[in-house]
């Protein structure tokens, strides 16, 4: 509470052309994800992550400060039509597959090693996710813009969006190496704790994963 956003902050929808900048922020704030890669491959792998998150989200917003991208939030709100959601996802799959095959996300050989931990991750998250209609998929603020209320503002806007879809709760998967305290401060409560398969694989040691849930006040729905 009580933050003053010194730079002028505005918000706009994420576009395809923002991929590199957003991947750059990802590289800065999620070092573990790319820790098994080096050089140019680091940003390529993060582009793959951002594109992967793009596929499963239907809300993508950026915070702009001093004319540059300062933060991003991708989320998913279950729509009334599951079919539309599936079609939107399928529409992007050919593009992602081509980018993967062209090596735009890094060495295919190395990435294939991530397949097992990724599938395991999906299984574990599915088991530890509260039933809900909205989810935070990707959330980051560039280090130089952290701590001045941009994260809170991005989350407020996603919550507001979810409320227009009459959503009862929002969930988010995170882990002990990320800023999970943000969610606690924001009013989310811890729903589950588990060994995070993907982060543990990246770190080569056991990493605790968490899911958090924010129950939206009935009066606002
Ligand atoms: C999580 C993140 C997006 C928050 O963005 P931010 O713009 O720095 O957050 P804000 O400035 O809006 O701060 C939000 C709240 O967190 C609190 N906070 C900030 N830094 C904190 C810290 N190191 N420890 C505890 N609380 C902290 C603030 O006081 C604020 O609470 P308040 O509004 O009640 O005072 C950002 O820290 C980040 O990108 N982290 C790395 C990536 C990550 O872990 N993403 C989310 C997990 S998947």
Short mmCIF file of C-alpha atoms and ligand atoms in Angstrom, two decimals:
data_model
loop_
_atom_site.label_atom_id
_atom_site.label_comp_id
_atom_site.label_asym_id
_atom_site.label_seq_id
_atom_site.Cartn_x
_atom_site.Cartn_y
_atom_site.Cartn_z
CA UNK A 1 0.00 0.00 0.00
CA UNK A 2 1.01 3.60 -0.35
CA UNK A 3 3.38 3.18 -3.29
CA UNK A 4 4.11 6.09 -5.50
CA UNK A 5 4.82 5.14 -9.08
CA UNK A 6 7.50 7.69 -9.89
CA UNK A 7 7.68 7.00 -13.62
CA UNK A 8 4.53 7.49 -15.63
CA UNK A 9 3.06 3.99 -15.94
CA UNK A 10 0.53 2.94 -18.56
CA UNK A 11 -0.82 -0.42 -19.66
CA UNK A 12 -1.37 -2.03 -23.04
CA UNK A 13 -1.95 -5.43 -24.58
CA UNK A 14 1.06 -7.67 -25.30
CA UNK A 15 1.92 -7.98 -28.99
CA UNK A 16 4.05 -10.41 -30.97
CA UNK A 17 6.74 -7.72 -31.34
CA UNK A 18 7.15 -7.59 -27.53
CA UNK A 19 8.52 -11.15 -27.36
CA UNK A 20 12.23 -10.25 -27.20
CA UNK A 21 11.82 -7.55 -24.55
CA UNK A 22 9.59 -9.76 -22.41
CA UNK A 23 12.02 -12.67 -22.75
CA UNK A 24 14.76 -10.24 -21.64
CA UNK A 25 12.83 -9.49 -18.44
CA UNK A 26 12.27 -13.22 -17.95
CA UNK A 27 16.00 -13.89 -18.22
CA UNK A 28 16.64 -11.32 -15.49
CA UNK A 29 14.00 -12.47 -13.02
CA UNK A 30 13.88 -16.25 -13.64
CA UNK A 31 17.59 -17.17 -13.81
CA UNK A 32 16.94 -20.78 -12.80
CA UNK A 33 14.81 -21.53 -15.86
CA UNK A 34 17.72 -20.93 -18.21
CA UNK A 35 20.53 -22.01 -15.87
CA UNK A 36 21.38 -25.04 -18.00
CA UNK A 37 22.00 -22.86 -21.04
CA UNK A 38 24.58 -20.24 -21.86
CA UNK A 39 25.30 -17.43 -24.30
CA UNK A 40 22.73 -16.63 -26.96
CA UNK A 41 20.75 -19.71 -26.06
CA UNK A 42 19.57 -18.17 -22.76
CA UNK A 43 17.31 -15.60 -24.40
CA UNK A 44 16.15 -18.14 -27.02
CA UNK A 45 15.02 -20.56 -24.30
CA UNK A 46 13.20 -17.76 -22.50
CA UNK A 47 11.46 -16.81 -25.76
CA UNK A 48 10.22 -20.40 -25.85
CA UNK A 49 8.92 -20.02 -22.30
CA UNK A 50 7.11 -16.77 -23.09
CA UNK A 51 5.62 -18.26 -26.28
CA UNK A 52 4.57 -21.35 -24.31
CA UNK A 53 2.84 -19.14 -21.73
CA UNK A 54 1.25 -17.18 -24.59
CA UNK A 55 -0.42 -20.35 -25.88
CA UNK A 56 -2.13 -21.17 -22.59
CA UNK A 57 -3.20 -17.64 -21.68
CA UNK A 58 -6.02 -15.43 -22.96
CA UNK A 59 -5.13 -12.28 -21.01
CA UNK A 60 -1.76 -10.67 -21.75
CA UNK A 61 -0.94 -7.22 -20.54
CA UNK A 62 2.17 -5.08 -20.25
CA UNK A 63 3.06 -2.19 -17.96
CA UNK A 64 4.94 0.58 -19.76
CA UNK A 65 7.18 2.98 -17.83
CA UNK A 66 9.46 5.64 -19.29
CA UNK A 67 8.37 4.41 -22.72
CA UNK A 68 9.66 0.87 -22.19
CA UNK A 69 8.17 -2.46 -21.07
CA UNK A 70 8.49 -2.55 -17.27
CA UNK A 71 6.42 -5.62 -16.48
CA UNK A 72 4.02 -8.24 -17.81
CA UNK A 73 1.23 -10.46 -16.67
CA UNK A 74 -0.22 -13.36 -18.65
CA UNK A 75 -3.30 -15.06 -17.30
CA UNK A 76 -6.07 -17.40 -18.23
CA UNK A 77 -9.74 -16.95 -17.50
CA UNK A 78 -12.04 -19.80 -18.40
CA UNK A 79 -14.42 -18.54 -21.01
CA UNK A 80 -17.96 -19.74 -21.44
CA UNK A 81 -16.98 -21.46 -24.66
CA UNK A 82 -14.30 -24.08 -24.15
CA UNK A 83 -14.29 -24.59 -27.92
CA UNK A 84 -13.15 -21.02 -28.61
CA UNK A 85 -10.34 -21.49 -26.09
CA UNK A 86 -9.21 -24.73 -27.74
CA UNK A 87 -9.31 -23.14 -31.22
CA UNK A 88 -7.21 -20.15 -30.06
CA UNK A 89 -4.64 -22.53 -28.58
CA UNK A 90 -4.53 -24.72 -31.67
CA UNK A 91 -4.11 -21.65 -33.89
CA UNK A 92 -0.73 -20.88 -32.32
CA UNK A 93 0.60 -24.42 -32.20
CA UNK A 94 1.90 -24.51 -35.83
CA UNK A 95 3.83 -21.25 -35.25
CA UNK A 96 5.38 -22.56 -32.02
CA UNK A 97 6.25 -25.88 -33.68
CA UNK A 98 7.96 -24.14 -36.60
CA UNK A 99 9.92 -21.87 -34.26
CA UNK A 100 10.99 -24.92 -32.24
CA UNK A 101 12.04 -26.83 -35.36
CA UNK A 102 13.99 -23.82 -36.65
CA UNK A 103 15.91 -23.76 -33.37
CA UNK A 104 14.52 -20.34 -32.39
CA UNK A 105 14.04 -21.58 -28.82
CA UNK A 106 17.55 -23.02 -28.55
CA UNK A 107 19.11 -26.39 -29.28
CA UNK A 108 16.38 -28.96 -29.95
CA UNK A 109 18.58 -31.72 -28.60
CA UNK A 110 18.95 -29.95 -25.26
CA UNK A 111 15.30 -28.91 -25.09
CA UNK A 112 14.11 -32.48 -25.61
CA UNK A 113 15.79 -33.36 -22.29
CA UNK A 114 13.30 -30.99 -20.67
CA UNK A 115 10.35 -32.94 -22.02
CA UNK A 116 10.15 -35.38 -19.11
CA UNK A 117 10.47 -32.79 -16.32
CA UNK A 118 7.94 -30.60 -18.20
CA UNK A 119 5.38 -33.39 -18.47
CA UNK A 120 5.98 -34.29 -14.82
CA UNK A 121 5.48 -30.61 -13.96
CA UNK A 122 2.10 -30.56 -15.73
CA UNK A 123 1.04 -33.70 -13.85
CA UNK A 124 2.12 -32.36 -10.44
CA UNK A 125 0.52 -28.96 -11.04
CA UNK A 126 -2.73 -30.53 -12.17
CA UNK A 127 -2.80 -32.52 -8.92
CA UNK A 128 -1.97 -29.49 -6.75
CA UNK A 129 -4.12 -26.86 -8.41
CA UNK A 130 -7.26 -25.63 -6.70
CA UNK A 131 -10.39 -25.90 -8.81
CA UNK A 132 -10.90 -22.42 -10.19
CA UNK A 133 -11.66 -20.53 -13.31
CA UNK A 134 -8.69 -18.19 -13.54
CA UNK A 135 -4.94 -18.58 -13.32
CA UNK A 136 -1.85 -16.39 -13.40
CA UNK A 137 0.45 -17.92 -16.02
CA UNK A 138 3.41 -15.51 -16.19
CA UNK A 139 4.09 -12.51 -13.99
CA UNK A 140 7.25 -10.40 -13.84
CA UNK A 141 8.47 -6.85 -13.35
CA UNK A 142 11.92 -5.81 -14.58
CA UNK A 143 14.30 -5.46 -11.60
CA UNK A 144 14.83 -1.75 -12.13
CA UNK A 145 11.07 -1.15 -11.86
CA UNK A 146 10.38 -3.51 -8.95
CA UNK A 147 9.08 -2.30 -5.60
CA UNK A 148 7.17 0.75 -6.84
CA UNK A 149 3.73 -0.78 -7.20
CA UNK A 150 3.79 -1.95 -10.84
CA UNK A 151 3.29 -5.64 -9.90
CA UNK A 152 0.36 -4.76 -7.67
CA UNK A 153 -1.18 -2.60 -10.42
CA UNK A 154 -0.82 -5.40 -13.02
CA UNK A 155 -2.41 -7.89 -10.62
CA UNK A 156 -5.24 -5.46 -9.73
CA UNK A 157 -6.08 -5.15 -13.42
CA UNK A 158 -6.06 -8.94 -13.95
CA UNK A 159 -8.30 -9.40 -10.88
CA UNK A 160 -10.64 -6.76 -12.26
CA UNK A 161 -10.72 -8.56 -15.63
CA UNK A 162 -11.42 -11.91 -13.92
CA UNK A 163 -14.26 -10.33 -11.95
CA UNK A 164 -15.97 -9.26 -15.17
CA UNK A 165 -16.12 -13.00 -16.00
CA UNK A 166 -17.70 -13.68 -12.58
CA UNK A 167 -14.69 -15.72 -11.51
CA UNK A 168 -14.72 -16.96 -7.91
CA UNK A 169 -11.00 -17.49 -7.45
CA UNK A 170 -7.61 -17.09 -9.09
CA UNK A 171 -4.79 -19.57 -8.68
CA UNK A 172 -1.08 -19.39 -9.42
CA UNK A 173 1.76 -21.90 -9.40
CA UNK A 174 5.08 -20.61 -8.05
CA UNK A 175 8.12 -21.87 -6.17
CA UNK A 176 10.55 -21.03 -3.42
CA UNK A 177 13.03 -19.39 -5.83
CA UNK A 178 10.39 -16.91 -7.09
CA UNK A 179 8.75 -13.93 -5.38
CA UNK A 180 6.00 -16.08 -3.79
CA UNK A 181 5.78 -13.54 -0.96
CA UNK A 182 4.08 -11.18 -3.41
CA UNK A 183 1.05 -13.47 -3.47
CA UNK A 184 0.91 -13.68 0.33
CA UNK A 185 1.13 -9.92 0.61
CA UNK A 186 -1.60 -9.55 -2.01
CA UNK A 187 -4.02 -11.80 -0.12
CA UNK A 188 -3.55 -15.16 -1.86
CA UNK A 189 -3.36 -18.15 0.49
CA UNK A 190 -1.12 -21.15 0.08
CA UNK A 191 -3.10 -24.05 -1.33
CA UNK A 192 -0.46 -26.74 -1.76
CA UNK A 193 3.24 -27.42 -1.35
CA UNK A 194 5.13 -30.02 -3.38
CA UNK A 195 8.48 -30.83 -4.94
CA UNK A 196 8.62 -28.77 -8.13
CA UNK A 197 9.78 -31.20 -10.86
CA UNK A 198 10.94 -28.65 -13.44
CA UNK A 199 12.70 -26.24 -11.08
CA UNK A 200 14.31 -29.18 -9.24
CA UNK A 201 15.59 -30.49 -12.58
CA UNK A 202 16.97 -27.05 -13.52
CA UNK A 203 18.60 -26.50 -10.11
CA UNK A 204 19.77 -30.12 -9.74
CA UNK A 205 18.47 -30.07 -6.14
CA UNK A 206 14.99 -30.33 -4.65
CA UNK A 207 13.02 -27.08 -5.01
CA UNK A 208 9.73 -26.55 -3.26
CA UNK A 209 6.82 -25.50 -5.43
CA UNK A 210 3.61 -23.90 -4.21
CA UNK A 211 0.20 -23.12 -5.54
CA UNK A 212 -1.62 -20.09 -4.22
CA UNK A 213 -5.27 -19.15 -4.41
CA UNK A 214 -7.03 -15.81 -4.19
CA UNK A 215 -10.70 -16.08 -3.33
CA UNK A 216 -12.48 -13.06 -4.78
CA UNK A 217 -14.96 -11.35 -2.52
CA UNK A 218 -18.53 -12.35 -3.36
CA UNK A 219 -19.71 -8.75 -3.27
CA UNK A 220 -17.40 -7.90 -6.19
CA UNK A 221 -18.40 -10.80 -8.44
C1 LIG B 1 6.49 -10.47 -8.05
C2 LIG B 1 6.80 -9.18 -8.80
C3 LIG B 1 6.15 -9.25 -10.18
C4 LIG B 1 6.18 -8.03 -8.00
O1 LIG B 1 6.32 -6.84 -8.73
P1 LIG B 1 6.67 -5.43 -8.04
O2 LIG B 1 6.32 -4.36 -9.02
O3 LIG B 1 8.05 -5.44 -7.54
O4 LIG B 1 5.64 -5.41 -6.80
P2 LIG B 1 5.04 -4.14 -6.08
O5 LIG B 1 6.03 -3.02 -6.08
O6 LIG B 1 3.69 -3.86 -6.64
O7 LIG B 1 4.92 -4.67 -4.60
C5 LIG B 1 3.82 -5.49 -4.22
C6 LIG B 1 3.89 -5.78 -2.75
O8 LIG B 1 5.01 -6.61 -2.43
C7 LIG B 1 5.75 -6.01 -1.36
N1 LIG B 1 7.18 -6.31 -1.54
C8 LIG B 1 7.99 -5.78 -2.46
N2 LIG B 1 9.22 -6.34 -2.37
C9 LIG B 1 9.15 -7.24 -1.33
C10 LIG B 1 10.08 -8.15 -0.73
N3 LIG B 1 11.35 -8.27 -1.19
N4 LIG B 1 9.65 -8.96 0.28
C11 LIG B 1 8.37 -8.87 0.73
N5 LIG B 1 7.44 -8.04 0.19
C12 LIG B 1 7.84 -7.23 -0.81
C13 LIG B 1 5.49 -4.56 -1.46
O9 LIG B 1 5.66 -3.92 -0.20
C14 LIG B 1 4.08 -4.51 -1.94
O10 LIG B 1 3.18 -4.64 -0.88
P3 LIG B 1 2.20 -3.40 -0.52
O11 LIG B 1 1.67 -2.91 -1.86
O12 LIG B 1 1.18 -4.02 0.31
O13 LIG B 1 3.10 -2.44 0.14
C15 LIG B 1 8.32 -8.93 -8.94
O14 LIG B 1 8.89 -8.92 -7.67
C16 LIG B 1 9.04 -9.93 -9.81
O15 LIG B 1 9.09 -9.79 -11.04
N6 LIG B 1 9.66 -10.99 -9.23
C17 LIG B 1 10.43 -11.96 -9.97
C18 LIG B 1 9.57 -12.84 -10.84
C19 LIG B 1 8.59 -13.63 -10.00
O16 LIG B 1 8.95 -14.23 -9.02
N7 LIG B 1 7.31 -13.60 -10.44
C20 LIG B 1 6.18 -14.12 -9.71
C21 LIG B 1 6.30 -15.51 -9.27
S1 LIG B 1 5.97 -16.66 -10.57
#
